[in-house]
Amino acid sequence: SSAASGASSAVSSGASAASSAASSVINGTPTTLNAPGIGEVSLDGPTAAAYARLGGATALGAPTGKAEKVGDGTVTPFANGTIFTSPAGSYLVQGEILKRYMDEQGGPSGALGWPTADEAETGGGSKVANGGWISEFQNGTITWLNDGKGSFSETVTKK
């Protein structure tokens, strides 16, 4: 009976360790990055996981500010985009869409709410007519599309 109890305890302990490891991969491990001119910037687990998934320093560059708490989430700016982390997940918005979202739409506390997906290329990419980028939010989308002559324009669609 004692051997069975020990085996059961070992199995339970192993399952707990596996569950913890899986949670760590999904949620990420909090990370601290040293940003030139800013100092140490702490990334919570979900933001750190998104940073790694999106290519880390190679793709996003260094943080350009510390994470800012906004409502029930955080906004962490990097040289090549911003990661928004909320109960909706951790997602990247960048470039002209990021400028429109933050400056004209009020960011995550504005009418569009939090991002619900990473910014993505759409319509065959930025070099073709009606191609460009799209970001999806809780309450709408922002697109930045090529008019076919090399000029881009944004469209904000609210749900």
PDB file of C-alpha atoms in Angstrom:
ATOM      1  CA  SER A   1       0.000   0.000   0.000  1.00  0.00           C
ATOM      2  CA  SER A   2       2.847   2.347   0.860  1.00  0.00           C
ATOM      3  CA  ALA A   3       4.554   1.624  -2.493  1.00  0.00           C
ATOM      4  CA  ALA A   4       1.306   2.275  -4.359  1.00  0.00           C
ATOM      5  CA  SER A   5       0.867   5.545  -2.482  1.00  0.00           C
ATOM      6  CA  GLY A   6       4.425   6.580  -3.364  1.00  0.00           C
ATOM      7  CA  ALA A   7       3.893   5.709  -7.030  1.00  0.00           C
ATOM      8  CA  SER A   8       0.629   7.641  -7.079  1.00  0.00           C
ATOM      9  CA  SER A   9       2.356  10.632  -5.500  1.00  0.00           C
ATOM     10  CA  ALA A  10       5.171  10.485  -8.092  1.00  0.00           C
ATOM     11  CA  VAL A  11       2.654  10.342 -10.953  1.00  0.00           C
ATOM     12  CA  SER A  12       0.714  13.260  -9.461  1.00  0.00           C
ATOM     13  CA  SER A  13       3.929  15.258  -8.977  1.00  0.00           C
ATOM     14  CA  GLY A  14       5.021  14.527 -12.567  1.00  0.00           C
ATOM     15  CA  ALA A  15       1.626  15.577 -13.928  1.00  0.00           C
ATOM     16  CA  SER A  16       1.786  18.788 -11.900  1.00  0.00           C
ATOM     17  CA  ALA A  17       5.278  19.577 -13.246  1.00  0.00           C
ATOM     18  CA  ALA A  18       4.127  18.892 -16.819  1.00  0.00           C
ATOM     19  CA  SER A  19       1.075  21.112 -16.336  1.00  0.00           C
ATOM     20  CA  SER A  20       3.265  23.869 -14.912  1.00  0.00           C
ATOM     21  CA  ALA A  21       5.707  23.587 -17.832  1.00  0.00           C
ATOM     22  CA  ALA A  22       2.857  23.740 -20.362  1.00  0.00           C
ATOM     23  CA  SER A  23       1.420  26.785 -18.602  1.00  0.00           C
ATOM     24  CA  SER A  24       4.841  28.452 -18.690  1.00  0.00           C
ATOM     25  CA  VAL A  25       5.110  27.929 -22.463  1.00  0.00           C
ATOM     26  CA  ILE A  26       1.589  29.251 -23.084  1.00  0.00           C
ATOM     27  CA  ASN A  27       1.766  32.166 -20.658  1.00  0.00           C
ATOM     28  CA  GLY A  28       5.484  32.832 -20.987  1.00  0.00           C
ATOM     29  CA  THR A  29       7.956  33.497 -18.238  1.00  0.00           C
ATOM     30  CA  PRO A  30       8.197  37.101 -17.084  1.00  0.00           C
ATOM     31  CA  THR A  31      11.326  38.635 -18.588  1.00  0.00           C
ATOM     32  CA  THR A  32      13.373  41.751 -18.008  1.00  0.00           C
ATOM     33  CA  LEU A  33      15.058  43.435 -20.987  1.00  0.00           C
ATOM     34  CA  ASN A  34      17.695  46.135 -20.763  1.00  0.00           C
ATOM     35  CA  ALA A  35      16.704  48.963 -23.115  1.00  0.00           C
ATOM     36  CA  PRO A  36      19.318  51.594 -24.032  1.00  0.00           C
ATOM     37  CA  GLY A  37      18.441  54.943 -22.484  1.00  0.00           C
ATOM     38  CA  ILE A  38      15.471  53.463 -20.619  1.00  0.00           C
ATOM     39  CA  GLY A  39      16.948  50.844 -18.314  1.00  0.00           C
ATOM     40  CA  GLU A  40      15.283  47.620 -17.347  1.00  0.00           C
ATOM     41  CA  VAL A  41      11.865  46.949 -18.863  1.00  0.00           C
ATOM     42  CA  SER A  42       9.807  44.145 -17.307  1.00  0.00           C
ATOM     43  CA  LEU A  43       7.597  42.048 -19.581  1.00  0.00           C
ATOM     44  CA  ASP A  44       4.822  40.030 -17.936  1.00  0.00           C
ATOM     45  CA  GLY A  45       4.531  36.379 -18.988  1.00  0.00           C
ATOM     46  CA  PRO A  46       2.003  36.803 -21.828  1.00  0.00           C
ATOM     47  CA  THR A  47       3.878  39.814 -23.264  1.00  0.00           C
ATOM     48  CA  ALA A  48       7.199  37.943 -23.045  1.00  0.00           C
ATOM     49  CA  ALA A  49       5.639  34.959 -24.860  1.00  0.00           C
ATOM     50  CA  ALA A  50       4.296  37.241 -27.619  1.00  0.00           C
ATOM     51  CA  TYR A  51       7.685  38.999 -27.906  1.00  0.00           C
ATOM     52  CA  ALA A  52       9.388  35.624 -28.420  1.00  0.00           C
ATOM     53  CA  ARG A  53       6.664  34.363 -30.836  1.00  0.00           C
ATOM     54  CA  LEU A  54       6.955  37.545 -32.921  1.00  0.00           C
ATOM     55  CA  GLY A  55      10.743  37.283 -33.333  1.00  0.00           C
ATOM     56  CA  GLY A  56      12.064  39.094 -30.253  1.00  0.00           C
ATOM     57  CA  ALA A  57      14.729  41.762 -30.657  1.00  0.00           C
ATOM     58  CA  THR A  58      15.429  40.721 -34.258  1.00  0.00           C
ATOM     59  CA  ALA A  59      11.902  41.601 -35.414  1.00  0.00           C
ATOM     60  CA  LEU A  60      10.651  44.102 -32.835  1.00  0.00           C
ATOM     61  CA  GLY A  61      13.865  45.750 -31.660  1.00  0.00           C
ATOM     62  CA  ALA A  62      14.394  47.008 -28.137  1.00  0.00           C
ATOM     63  CA  PRO A  63      11.655  48.406 -25.909  1.00  0.00           C
ATOM     64  CA  THR A  64      11.222  52.168 -26.340  1.00  0.00           C
ATOM     65  CA  GLY A  65       9.424  52.591 -23.026  1.00  0.00           C
ATOM     66  CA  LYS A  66       8.243  50.702 -19.991  1.00  0.00           C
ATOM     67  CA  ALA A  67       5.014  48.697 -20.032  1.00  0.00           C
ATOM     68  CA  GLU A  68       2.062  50.946 -19.251  1.00  0.00           C
ATOM     69  CA  LYS A  69      -1.009  49.635 -17.434  1.00  0.00           C
ATOM     70  CA  VAL A  70      -4.227  50.508 -19.294  1.00  0.00           C
ATOM     71  CA  GLY A  71      -7.489  49.208 -17.843  1.00  0.00           C
ATOM     72  CA  ASP A  72      -7.173  45.441 -17.524  1.00  0.00           C
ATOM     73  CA  GLY A  73      -4.090  45.167 -19.744  1.00  0.00           C
ATOM     74  CA  THR A  74      -0.655  46.526 -20.611  1.00  0.00           C
ATOM     75  CA  VAL A  75       0.834  48.389 -23.557  1.00  0.00           C
ATOM     76  CA  THR A  76       4.536  47.747 -24.237  1.00  0.00           C
ATOM     77  CA  PRO A  77       6.217  49.788 -27.002  1.00  0.00           C
ATOM     78  CA  PHE A  78       9.137  48.466 -29.064  1.00  0.00           C
ATOM     79  CA  ALA A  79      11.155  50.060 -31.870  1.00  0.00           C
ATOM     80  CA  ASN A  80       9.110  48.211 -34.521  1.00  0.00           C
ATOM     81  CA  GLY A  81       5.645  47.951 -32.983  1.00  0.00           C
ATOM     82  CA  THR A  82       3.688  47.700 -29.752  1.00  0.00           C
ATOM     83  CA  ILE A  83       2.463  44.598 -27.954  1.00  0.00           C
ATOM     84  CA  PHE A  84      -0.958  44.997 -26.361  1.00  0.00           C
ATOM     85  CA  THR A  85      -1.729  42.431 -23.638  1.00  0.00           C
ATOM     86  CA  SER A  86      -5.260  42.061 -22.264  1.00  0.00           C
ATOM     87  CA  PRO A  87      -7.686  39.273 -21.427  1.00  0.00           C
ATOM     88  CA  ALA A  88      -8.188  39.130 -25.248  1.00  0.00           C
ATOM     89  CA  GLY A  89      -4.530  37.981 -25.600  1.00  0.00           C
ATOM     90  CA  SER A  90      -1.170  39.542 -26.532  1.00  0.00           C
ATOM     91  CA  TYR A  91      -1.009  41.058 -30.000  1.00  0.00           C
ATOM     92  CA  LEU A  92       1.240  43.251 -32.137  1.00  0.00           C
ATOM     93  CA  VAL A  93       0.147  46.465 -33.860  1.00  0.00           C
ATOM     94  CA  GLN A  94       2.683  48.505 -35.833  1.00  0.00           C
ATOM     95  CA  GLY A  95       3.384  51.229 -38.367  1.00  0.00           C
ATOM     96  CA  GLU A  96       0.637  53.483 -39.672  1.00  0.00           C
ATOM     97  CA  ILE A  97      -2.112  51.358 -38.152  1.00  0.00           C
ATOM     98  CA  LEU A  98      -0.495  51.775 -34.719  1.00  0.00           C
ATOM     99  CA  LYS A  99      -0.351  55.557 -35.198  1.00  0.00           C
ATOM    100  CA  ARG A 100      -4.046  55.701 -36.206  1.00  0.00           C
ATOM    101  CA  TYR A 101      -5.096  53.359 -33.418  1.00  0.00           C
ATOM    102  CA  MET A 102      -3.294  55.316 -30.698  1.00  0.00           C
ATOM    103  CA  ASP A 103      -3.615  58.910 -31.964  1.00  0.00           C
ATOM    104  CA  GLU A 104      -7.022  58.946 -33.652  1.00  0.00           C
ATOM    105  CA  GLN A 105      -8.898  56.017 -32.115  1.00  0.00           C
ATOM    106  CA  GLY A 106      -7.810  56.371 -28.479  1.00  0.00           C
ATOM    107  CA  GLY A 107      -5.878  53.088 -28.257  1.00  0.00           C
ATOM    108  CA  PRO A 108      -7.241  50.265 -26.100  1.00  0.00           C
ATOM    109  CA  SER A 109      -9.457  52.600 -24.049  1.00  0.00           C
ATOM    110  CA  GLY A 110     -11.048  53.981 -27.239  1.00  0.00           C
ATOM    111  CA  ALA A 111     -14.057  52.708 -29.192  1.00  0.00           C
ATOM    112  CA  LEU A 112     -12.126  49.900 -30.947  1.00  0.00           C
ATOM    113  CA  GLY A 113     -10.988  48.268 -27.695  1.00  0.00           C
ATOM    114  CA  TRP A 114      -8.057  45.843 -27.534  1.00  0.00           C
ATOM    115  CA  PRO A 115      -6.433  44.058 -30.492  1.00  0.00           C
ATOM    116  CA  THR A 116      -7.683  40.489 -31.017  1.00  0.00           C
ATOM    117  CA  ALA A 117      -5.042  39.364 -33.546  1.00  0.00           C
ATOM    118  CA  ASP A 118      -1.547  40.335 -34.674  1.00  0.00           C
ATOM    119  CA  GLU A 119      -1.382  42.861 -37.482  1.00  0.00           C
ATOM    120  CA  ALA A 120      -1.205  40.909 -40.751  1.00  0.00           C
ATOM    121  CA  GLU A 121      -0.665  41.418 -44.468  1.00  0.00           C
ATOM    122  CA  THR A 122      -3.849  41.301 -46.484  1.00  0.00           C
ATOM    123  CA  GLY A 123      -4.920  41.204 -50.127  1.00  0.00           C
ATOM    124  CA  GLY A 124      -1.637  39.865 -51.520  1.00  0.00           C
ATOM    125  CA  GLY A 125       0.657  42.244 -49.643  1.00  0.00           C
ATOM    126  CA  SER A 126       1.524  45.899 -49.779  1.00  0.00           C
ATOM    127  CA  LYS A 127       2.857  45.955 -53.355  1.00  0.00           C
ATOM    128  CA  VAL A 128      -0.481  45.148 -55.044  1.00  0.00           C
ATOM    129  CA  ALA A 129      -3.705  47.148 -55.421  1.00  0.00           C
ATOM    130  CA  ASN A 130      -5.957  46.710 -52.400  1.00  0.00           C
ATOM    131  CA  GLY A 131      -3.177  44.885 -50.561  1.00  0.00           C
ATOM    132  CA  GLY A 132      -1.609  46.074 -47.345  1.00  0.00           C
ATOM    133  CA  TRP A 133      -2.135  45.443 -43.662  1.00  0.00           C
ATOM    134  CA  ILE A 134      -5.021  44.802 -41.311  1.00  0.00           C
ATOM    135  CA  SER A 135      -5.413  44.868 -37.538  1.00  0.00           C
ATOM    136  CA  GLU A 136      -8.464  43.430 -35.843  1.00  0.00           C
ATOM    137  CA  PHE A 137      -9.815  44.793 -32.568  1.00  0.00           C
ATOM    138  CA  GLN A 138     -12.643  43.897 -30.185  1.00  0.00           C
ATOM    139  CA  ASN A 139     -14.944  46.434 -31.817  1.00  0.00           C
ATOM    140  CA  GLY A 140     -13.673  46.814 -35.383  1.00  0.00           C
ATOM    141  CA  THR A 141     -10.726  46.811 -37.775  1.00  0.00           C
ATOM    142  CA  ILE A 142      -8.172  49.200 -39.229  1.00  0.00           C
ATOM    143  CA  THR A 143      -6.773  48.543 -42.700  1.00  0.00           C
ATOM    144  CA  TRP A 144      -3.926  50.333 -44.478  1.00  0.00           C
ATOM    145  CA  LEU A 145      -4.247  49.514 -48.183  1.00  0.00           C
ATOM    146  CA  ASN A 146      -2.419  50.312 -51.448  1.00  0.00           C
ATOM    147  CA  ASP A 147      -4.612  52.197 -53.940  1.00  0.00           C
ATOM    148  CA  GLY A 148      -2.765  50.516 -56.825  1.00  0.00           C
ATOM    149  CA  LYS A 149      -0.627  53.591 -57.505  1.00  0.00           C
ATOM    150  CA  GLY A 150       1.636  53.206 -54.465  1.00  0.00           C
ATOM    151  CA  SER A 151      -0.333  55.439 -52.108  1.00  0.00           C
ATOM    152  CA  PHE A 152      -1.898  54.034 -48.981  1.00  0.00           C
ATOM    153  CA  SER A 153      -5.052  54.947 -47.124  1.00  0.00           C
ATOM    154  CA  GLU A 154      -6.598  53.767 -43.926  1.00  0.00           C
ATOM    155  CA  THR A 155     -10.091  52.547 -43.300  1.00  0.00           C
ATOM    156  CA  VAL A 156     -11.530  52.218 -39.820  1.00  0.00           C
ATOM    157  CA  THR A 157     -14.532  49.932 -39.569  1.00  0.00           C
ATOM    158  CA  LYS A 158     -16.417  49.763 -36.292  1.00  0.00           C
ATOM    159  CA  LYS A 159     -18.734  46.909 -35.359  1.00  0.00           C
TER     160      LYS A 159
END
